[in-house]
Short mmCIF file of C-alpha atoms in Angstrom, two decimals:
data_model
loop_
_atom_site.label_atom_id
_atom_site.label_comp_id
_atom_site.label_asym_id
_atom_site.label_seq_id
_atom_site.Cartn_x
_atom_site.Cartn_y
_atom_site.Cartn_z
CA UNK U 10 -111.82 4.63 -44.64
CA UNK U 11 -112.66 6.05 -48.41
CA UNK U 12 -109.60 8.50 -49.27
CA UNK U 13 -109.94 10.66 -52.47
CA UNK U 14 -107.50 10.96 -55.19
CA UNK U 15 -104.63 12.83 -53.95
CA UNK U 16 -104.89 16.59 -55.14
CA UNK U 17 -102.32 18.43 -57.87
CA UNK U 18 -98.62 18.68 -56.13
CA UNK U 19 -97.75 21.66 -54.53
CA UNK U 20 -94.07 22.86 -54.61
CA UNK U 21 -92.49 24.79 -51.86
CA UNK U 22 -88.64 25.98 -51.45
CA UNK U 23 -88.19 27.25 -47.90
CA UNK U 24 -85.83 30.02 -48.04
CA UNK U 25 -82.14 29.66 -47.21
CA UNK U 26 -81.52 30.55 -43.39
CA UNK U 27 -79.65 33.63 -43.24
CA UNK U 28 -80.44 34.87 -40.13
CA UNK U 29 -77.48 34.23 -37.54
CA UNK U 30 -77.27 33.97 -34.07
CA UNK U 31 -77.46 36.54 -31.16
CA UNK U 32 -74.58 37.50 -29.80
CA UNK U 33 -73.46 35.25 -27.12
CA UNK U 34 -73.05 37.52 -23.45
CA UNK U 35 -71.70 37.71 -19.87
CA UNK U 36 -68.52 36.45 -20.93
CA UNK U 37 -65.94 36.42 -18.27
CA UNK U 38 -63.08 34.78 -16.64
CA UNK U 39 -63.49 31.31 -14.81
CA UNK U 40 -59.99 31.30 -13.95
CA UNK U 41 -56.53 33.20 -14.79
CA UNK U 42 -53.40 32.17 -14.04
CA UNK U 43 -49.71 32.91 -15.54
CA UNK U 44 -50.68 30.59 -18.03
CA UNK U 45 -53.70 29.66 -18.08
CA UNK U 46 -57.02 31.87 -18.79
CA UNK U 47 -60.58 30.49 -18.51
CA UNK U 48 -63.38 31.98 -19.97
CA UNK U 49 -67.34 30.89 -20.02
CA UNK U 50 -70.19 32.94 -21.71
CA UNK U 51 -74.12 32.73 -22.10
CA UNK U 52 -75.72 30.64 -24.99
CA UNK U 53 -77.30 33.28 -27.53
CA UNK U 54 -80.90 34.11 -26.52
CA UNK U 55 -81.57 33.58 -30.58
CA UNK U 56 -80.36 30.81 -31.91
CA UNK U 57 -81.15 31.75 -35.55
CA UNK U 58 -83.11 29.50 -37.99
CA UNK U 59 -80.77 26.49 -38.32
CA UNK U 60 -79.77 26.61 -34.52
CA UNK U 61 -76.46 27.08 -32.78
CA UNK U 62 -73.43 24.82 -34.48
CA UNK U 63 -70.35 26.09 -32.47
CA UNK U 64 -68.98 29.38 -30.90
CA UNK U 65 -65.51 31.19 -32.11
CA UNK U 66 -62.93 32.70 -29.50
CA UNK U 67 -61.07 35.44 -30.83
CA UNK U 68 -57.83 36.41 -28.80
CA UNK U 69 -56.77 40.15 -29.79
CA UNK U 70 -59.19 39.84 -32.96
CA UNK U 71 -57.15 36.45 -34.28
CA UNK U 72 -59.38 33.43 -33.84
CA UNK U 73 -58.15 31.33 -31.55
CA UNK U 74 -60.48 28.23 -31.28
CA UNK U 75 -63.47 26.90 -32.50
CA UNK U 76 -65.62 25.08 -29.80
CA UNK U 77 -69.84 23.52 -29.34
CA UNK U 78 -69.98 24.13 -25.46
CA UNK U 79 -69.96 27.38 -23.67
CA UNK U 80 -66.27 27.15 -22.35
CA UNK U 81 -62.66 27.27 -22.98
CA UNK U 82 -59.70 27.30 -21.55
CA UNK U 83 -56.63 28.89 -22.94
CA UNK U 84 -53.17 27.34 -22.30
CA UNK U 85 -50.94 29.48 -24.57
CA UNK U 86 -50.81 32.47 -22.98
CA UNK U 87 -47.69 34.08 -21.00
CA UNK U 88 -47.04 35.64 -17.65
CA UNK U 89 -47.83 39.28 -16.86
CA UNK U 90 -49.60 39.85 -20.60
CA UNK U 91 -52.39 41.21 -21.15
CA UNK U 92 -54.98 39.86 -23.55
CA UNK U 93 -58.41 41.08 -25.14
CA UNK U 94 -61.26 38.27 -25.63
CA UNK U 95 -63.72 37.62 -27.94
CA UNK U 96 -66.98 35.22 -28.85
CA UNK U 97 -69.22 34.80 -31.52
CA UNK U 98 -71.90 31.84 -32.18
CA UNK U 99 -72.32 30.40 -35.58
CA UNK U 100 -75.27 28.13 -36.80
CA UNK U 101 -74.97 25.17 -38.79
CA UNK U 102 -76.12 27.45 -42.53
CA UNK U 103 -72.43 29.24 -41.33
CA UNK U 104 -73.99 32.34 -40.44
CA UNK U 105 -71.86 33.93 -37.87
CA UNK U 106 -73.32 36.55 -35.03
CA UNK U 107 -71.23 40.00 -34.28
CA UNK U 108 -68.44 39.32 -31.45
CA UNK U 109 -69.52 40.09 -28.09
CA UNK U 110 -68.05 42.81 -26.01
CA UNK U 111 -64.13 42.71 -25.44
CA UNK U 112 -63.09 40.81 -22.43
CA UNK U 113 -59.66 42.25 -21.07
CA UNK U 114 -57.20 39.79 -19.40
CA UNK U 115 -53.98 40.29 -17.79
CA UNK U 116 -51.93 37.44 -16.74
CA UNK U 117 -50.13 37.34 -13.03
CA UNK U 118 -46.39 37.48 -13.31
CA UNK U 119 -44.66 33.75 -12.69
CA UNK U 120 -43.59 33.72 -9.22
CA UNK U 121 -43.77 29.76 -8.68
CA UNK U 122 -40.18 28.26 -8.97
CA UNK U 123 -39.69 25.00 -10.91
CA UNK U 124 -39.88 21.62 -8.77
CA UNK U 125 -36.19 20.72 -6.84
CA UNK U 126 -34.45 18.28 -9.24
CA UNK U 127 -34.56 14.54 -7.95
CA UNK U 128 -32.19 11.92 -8.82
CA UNK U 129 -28.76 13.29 -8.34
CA UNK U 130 -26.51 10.62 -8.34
CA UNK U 131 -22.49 10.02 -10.53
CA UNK U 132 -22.12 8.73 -13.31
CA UNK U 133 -18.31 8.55 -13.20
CA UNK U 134 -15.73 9.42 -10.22
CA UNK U 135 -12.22 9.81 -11.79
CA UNK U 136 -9.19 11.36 -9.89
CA UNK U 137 -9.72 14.59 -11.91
CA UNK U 138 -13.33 15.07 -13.16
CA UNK U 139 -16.56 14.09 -11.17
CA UNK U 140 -19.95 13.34 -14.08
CA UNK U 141 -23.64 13.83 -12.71
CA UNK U 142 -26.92 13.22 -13.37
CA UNK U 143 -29.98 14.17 -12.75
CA UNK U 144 -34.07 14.27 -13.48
CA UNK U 145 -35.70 16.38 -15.11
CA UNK U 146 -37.94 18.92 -13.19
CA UNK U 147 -41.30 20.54 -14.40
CA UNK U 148 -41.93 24.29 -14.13
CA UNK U 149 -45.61 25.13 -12.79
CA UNK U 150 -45.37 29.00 -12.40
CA UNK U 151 -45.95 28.65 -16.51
CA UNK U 152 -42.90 30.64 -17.73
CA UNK U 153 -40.96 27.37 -18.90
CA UNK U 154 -37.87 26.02 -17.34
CA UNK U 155 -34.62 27.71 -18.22
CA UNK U 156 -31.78 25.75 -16.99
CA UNK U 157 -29.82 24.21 -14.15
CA UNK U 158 -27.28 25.76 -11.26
CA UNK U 159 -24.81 22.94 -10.44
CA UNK U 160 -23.50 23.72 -7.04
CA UNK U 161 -20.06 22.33 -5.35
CA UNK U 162 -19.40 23.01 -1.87
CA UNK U 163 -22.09 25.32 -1.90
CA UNK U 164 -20.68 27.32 -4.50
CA UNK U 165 -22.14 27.78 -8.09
CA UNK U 166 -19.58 25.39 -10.68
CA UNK U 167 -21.71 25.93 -13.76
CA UNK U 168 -25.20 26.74 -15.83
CA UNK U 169 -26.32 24.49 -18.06
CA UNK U 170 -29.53 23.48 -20.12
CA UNK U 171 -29.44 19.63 -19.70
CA UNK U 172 -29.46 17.14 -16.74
CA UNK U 173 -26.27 15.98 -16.51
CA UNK U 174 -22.63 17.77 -16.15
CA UNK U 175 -18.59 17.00 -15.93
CA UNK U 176 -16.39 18.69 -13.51
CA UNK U 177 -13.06 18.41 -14.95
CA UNK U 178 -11.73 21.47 -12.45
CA UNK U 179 -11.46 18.89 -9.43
CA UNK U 180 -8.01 17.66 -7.85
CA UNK U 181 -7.09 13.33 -6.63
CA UNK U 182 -7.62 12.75 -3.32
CA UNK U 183 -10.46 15.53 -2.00
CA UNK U 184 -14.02 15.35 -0.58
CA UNK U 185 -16.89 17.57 -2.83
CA UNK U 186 -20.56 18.01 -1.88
CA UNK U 187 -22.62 18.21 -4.78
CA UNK U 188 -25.99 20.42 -5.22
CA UNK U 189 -28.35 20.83 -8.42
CA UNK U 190 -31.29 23.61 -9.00
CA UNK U 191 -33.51 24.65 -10.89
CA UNK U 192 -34.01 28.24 -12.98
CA UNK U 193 -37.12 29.16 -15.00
CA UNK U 194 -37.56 31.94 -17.70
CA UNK U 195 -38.51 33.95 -14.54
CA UNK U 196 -35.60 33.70 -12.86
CA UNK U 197 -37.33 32.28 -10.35
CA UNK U 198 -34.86 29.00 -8.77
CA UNK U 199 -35.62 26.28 -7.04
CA UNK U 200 -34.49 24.89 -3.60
CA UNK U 201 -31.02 22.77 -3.94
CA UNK U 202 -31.07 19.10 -4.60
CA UNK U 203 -29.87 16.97 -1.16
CA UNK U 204 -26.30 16.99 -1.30
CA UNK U 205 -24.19 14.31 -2.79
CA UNK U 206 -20.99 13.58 -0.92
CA UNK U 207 -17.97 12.25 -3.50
CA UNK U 208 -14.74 11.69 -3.03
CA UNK U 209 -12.19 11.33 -5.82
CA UNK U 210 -9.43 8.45 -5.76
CA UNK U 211 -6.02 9.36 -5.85
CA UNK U 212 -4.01 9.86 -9.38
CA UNK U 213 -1.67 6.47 -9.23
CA UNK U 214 -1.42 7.07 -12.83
CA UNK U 215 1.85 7.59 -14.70
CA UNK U 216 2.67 10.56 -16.97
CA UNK U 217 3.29 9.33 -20.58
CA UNK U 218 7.15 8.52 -21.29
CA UNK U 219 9.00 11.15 -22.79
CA UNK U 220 9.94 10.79 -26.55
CA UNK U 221 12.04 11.75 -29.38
CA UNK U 222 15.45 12.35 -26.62
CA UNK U 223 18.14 13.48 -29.07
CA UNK U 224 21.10 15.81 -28.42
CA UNK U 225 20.86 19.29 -29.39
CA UNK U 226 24.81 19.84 -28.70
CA UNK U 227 27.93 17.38 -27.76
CA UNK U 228 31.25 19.18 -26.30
CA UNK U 229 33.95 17.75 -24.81
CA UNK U 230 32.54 18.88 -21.64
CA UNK U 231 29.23 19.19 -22.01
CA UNK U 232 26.46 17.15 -23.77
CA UNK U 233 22.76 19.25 -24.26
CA UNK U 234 19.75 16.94 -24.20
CA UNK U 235 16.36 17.50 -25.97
CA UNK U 236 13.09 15.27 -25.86
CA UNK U 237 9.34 15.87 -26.44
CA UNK U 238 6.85 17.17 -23.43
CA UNK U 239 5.33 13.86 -21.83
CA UNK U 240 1.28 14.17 -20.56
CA UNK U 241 0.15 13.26 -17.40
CA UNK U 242 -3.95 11.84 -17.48
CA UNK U 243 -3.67 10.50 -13.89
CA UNK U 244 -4.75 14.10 -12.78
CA UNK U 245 -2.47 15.63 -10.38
CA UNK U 246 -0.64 17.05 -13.09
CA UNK U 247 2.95 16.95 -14.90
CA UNK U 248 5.53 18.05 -11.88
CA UNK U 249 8.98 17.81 -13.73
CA UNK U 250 11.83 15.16 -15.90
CA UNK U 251 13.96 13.08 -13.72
CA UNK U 252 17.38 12.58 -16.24
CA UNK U 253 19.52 9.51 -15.70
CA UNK U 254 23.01 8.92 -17.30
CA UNK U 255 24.12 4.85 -17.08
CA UNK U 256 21.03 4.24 -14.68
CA UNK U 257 22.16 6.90 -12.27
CA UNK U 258 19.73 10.14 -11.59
CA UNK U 259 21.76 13.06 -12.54
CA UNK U 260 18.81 15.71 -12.81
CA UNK U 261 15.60 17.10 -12.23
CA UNK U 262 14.30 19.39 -14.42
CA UNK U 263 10.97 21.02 -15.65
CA UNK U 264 11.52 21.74 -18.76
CA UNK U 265 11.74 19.08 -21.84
CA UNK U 266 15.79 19.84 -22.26
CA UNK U 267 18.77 19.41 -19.79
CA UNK U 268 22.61 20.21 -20.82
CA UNK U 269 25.11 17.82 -18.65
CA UNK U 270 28.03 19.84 -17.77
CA UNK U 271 29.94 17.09 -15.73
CA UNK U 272 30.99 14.83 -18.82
CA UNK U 273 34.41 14.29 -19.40
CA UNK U 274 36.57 13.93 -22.84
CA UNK U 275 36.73 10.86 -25.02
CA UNK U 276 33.38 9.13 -22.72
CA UNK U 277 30.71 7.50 -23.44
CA UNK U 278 27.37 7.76 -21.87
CA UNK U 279 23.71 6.54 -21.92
CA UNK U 280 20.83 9.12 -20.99
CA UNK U 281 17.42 8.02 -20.10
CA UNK U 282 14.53 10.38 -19.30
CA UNK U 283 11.48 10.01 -17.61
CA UNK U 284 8.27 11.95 -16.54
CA UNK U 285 6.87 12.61 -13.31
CA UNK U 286 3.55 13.66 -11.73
CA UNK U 287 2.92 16.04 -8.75
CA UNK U 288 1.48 12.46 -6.92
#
């Protein structure tokens, strides 16, 4: 168990590694869909002095990702596009190994239509405008949902982007059947919603009372009336002016002016308008 002195030091510097790795082969598709492309390849055969750290995928000479294992999917790609692949291996001194050979991909078109919107329900039933709602749907076929087809008595109302809608173009008193779809960037549309039955109430609603009555001329014989347009919200709409002189009807009218032509000399009178819808 004798050991000797210990002889002069030796120094040594091992050279940096500069040698990178093969280039990675067999790379192909695992998968391609209108949105999704999967590629796998073969571990370089050399893995250069300092061994393999990660691989690069290039997408139409751009790197794309940076990744340790020998797969990757990409999600960011579009339907019916074509794409050119590319992978190189890198070792952990950064040296980085030619690209291997050009992988073209081309995408299918999108030919899945999004999922039927759920949910359909009111949100409000007035005698003149109906508000729905719905959920949201996803798009699968990969080309990104575009909007919605609002359907009444199975005939398209309106396109819109969101999930919810006000039809203000209904009448009082009347039975709809509601329908919702939806449209992706394809064009591709989805089946109809189940239909949703609604029936508005009737307009028992008022028009506003007329304002501002004045007289635009007095004769002896004839007295001219002005007054300002009255608004109807129950729905059904403004039908015309009912004009009373001492609490008696003496007119109908449509217009927002009536001249009295049965007054006689040296009278007084009292006018009173009001307004009237078509319920």
């Amino acid at each position: 168990d004798n050991e000797s002195t210990r002889s002069a030091a030796l120094g040594v510097t091992t050279p940096a590694d500069t040698t990178p790795p093969s280039v990675p082969s067999g790379l192909h598709t695992m998968a391609v869909q209108s949105t999704v492309v999967s590629l796998t390849w073969n571990a370089p055969a050399d893995s250069g002095g300092s061994g393999v750290h990660d691989y690069r995928v290039y997408r139409d000479n751009v790197l794309l990702a940076t990744v340790t294992g020998t797969i990757y999917s990409d999600t960011t790609v579009a339907p019916s596009t074509q794409y050119s692949y590319e992978v190189s291996a890198r070792d952990h001194a950064n040296n980085e190994s030619g690209r291997s050979t050009a992988l073209v991909v081309t995408t299918p078109a999108d030919t899945a239509p999004p999922s039927i919107p759920t949910g359909l329900t009111t949100t409000s039933v007035q005698s003149t405008s109906v508000e729905l709602a719905w959920n949201a749907t996803t798009d699968a076929g990969g080309s990104g949902l575009h909007d919605y087809r609002v359907y009444r008595d199975n005939t398209l109302v309106a396109t819109i982007t969101g999930t919810s809608y006000s039809d203000a173009t209904i009448t009082p008193s009347t039975l709809y059947s509601y329908q919702v779809s939806a449209r992706d960037n394809a064009n591709n549309e989805s089946s109809r919603s189940t239909a949703l039955p609604v029936t508005t109430p009737a307009d028992t609603t008022a028009p506003s009372v007329p304002t501002g009555l004045t007289t635009t001329s007095i004769q002896s014989t004839a007295v001219a009336l002005a007054w300002n347009a009255a608004t109807d919200t129950g729905g059904s709409g403004l039908k015309d002016y009912r004009v009373y002189r001492n609490n008696a009807l003496v007119a109908a009218v449509t217009g927002a002016g009536y001249s009295d032509t049965t007054v006689a000399p040296s009278t007084q009178y009292s006018y009173r308008v009001s307004g009237r819808g078509n319920a």
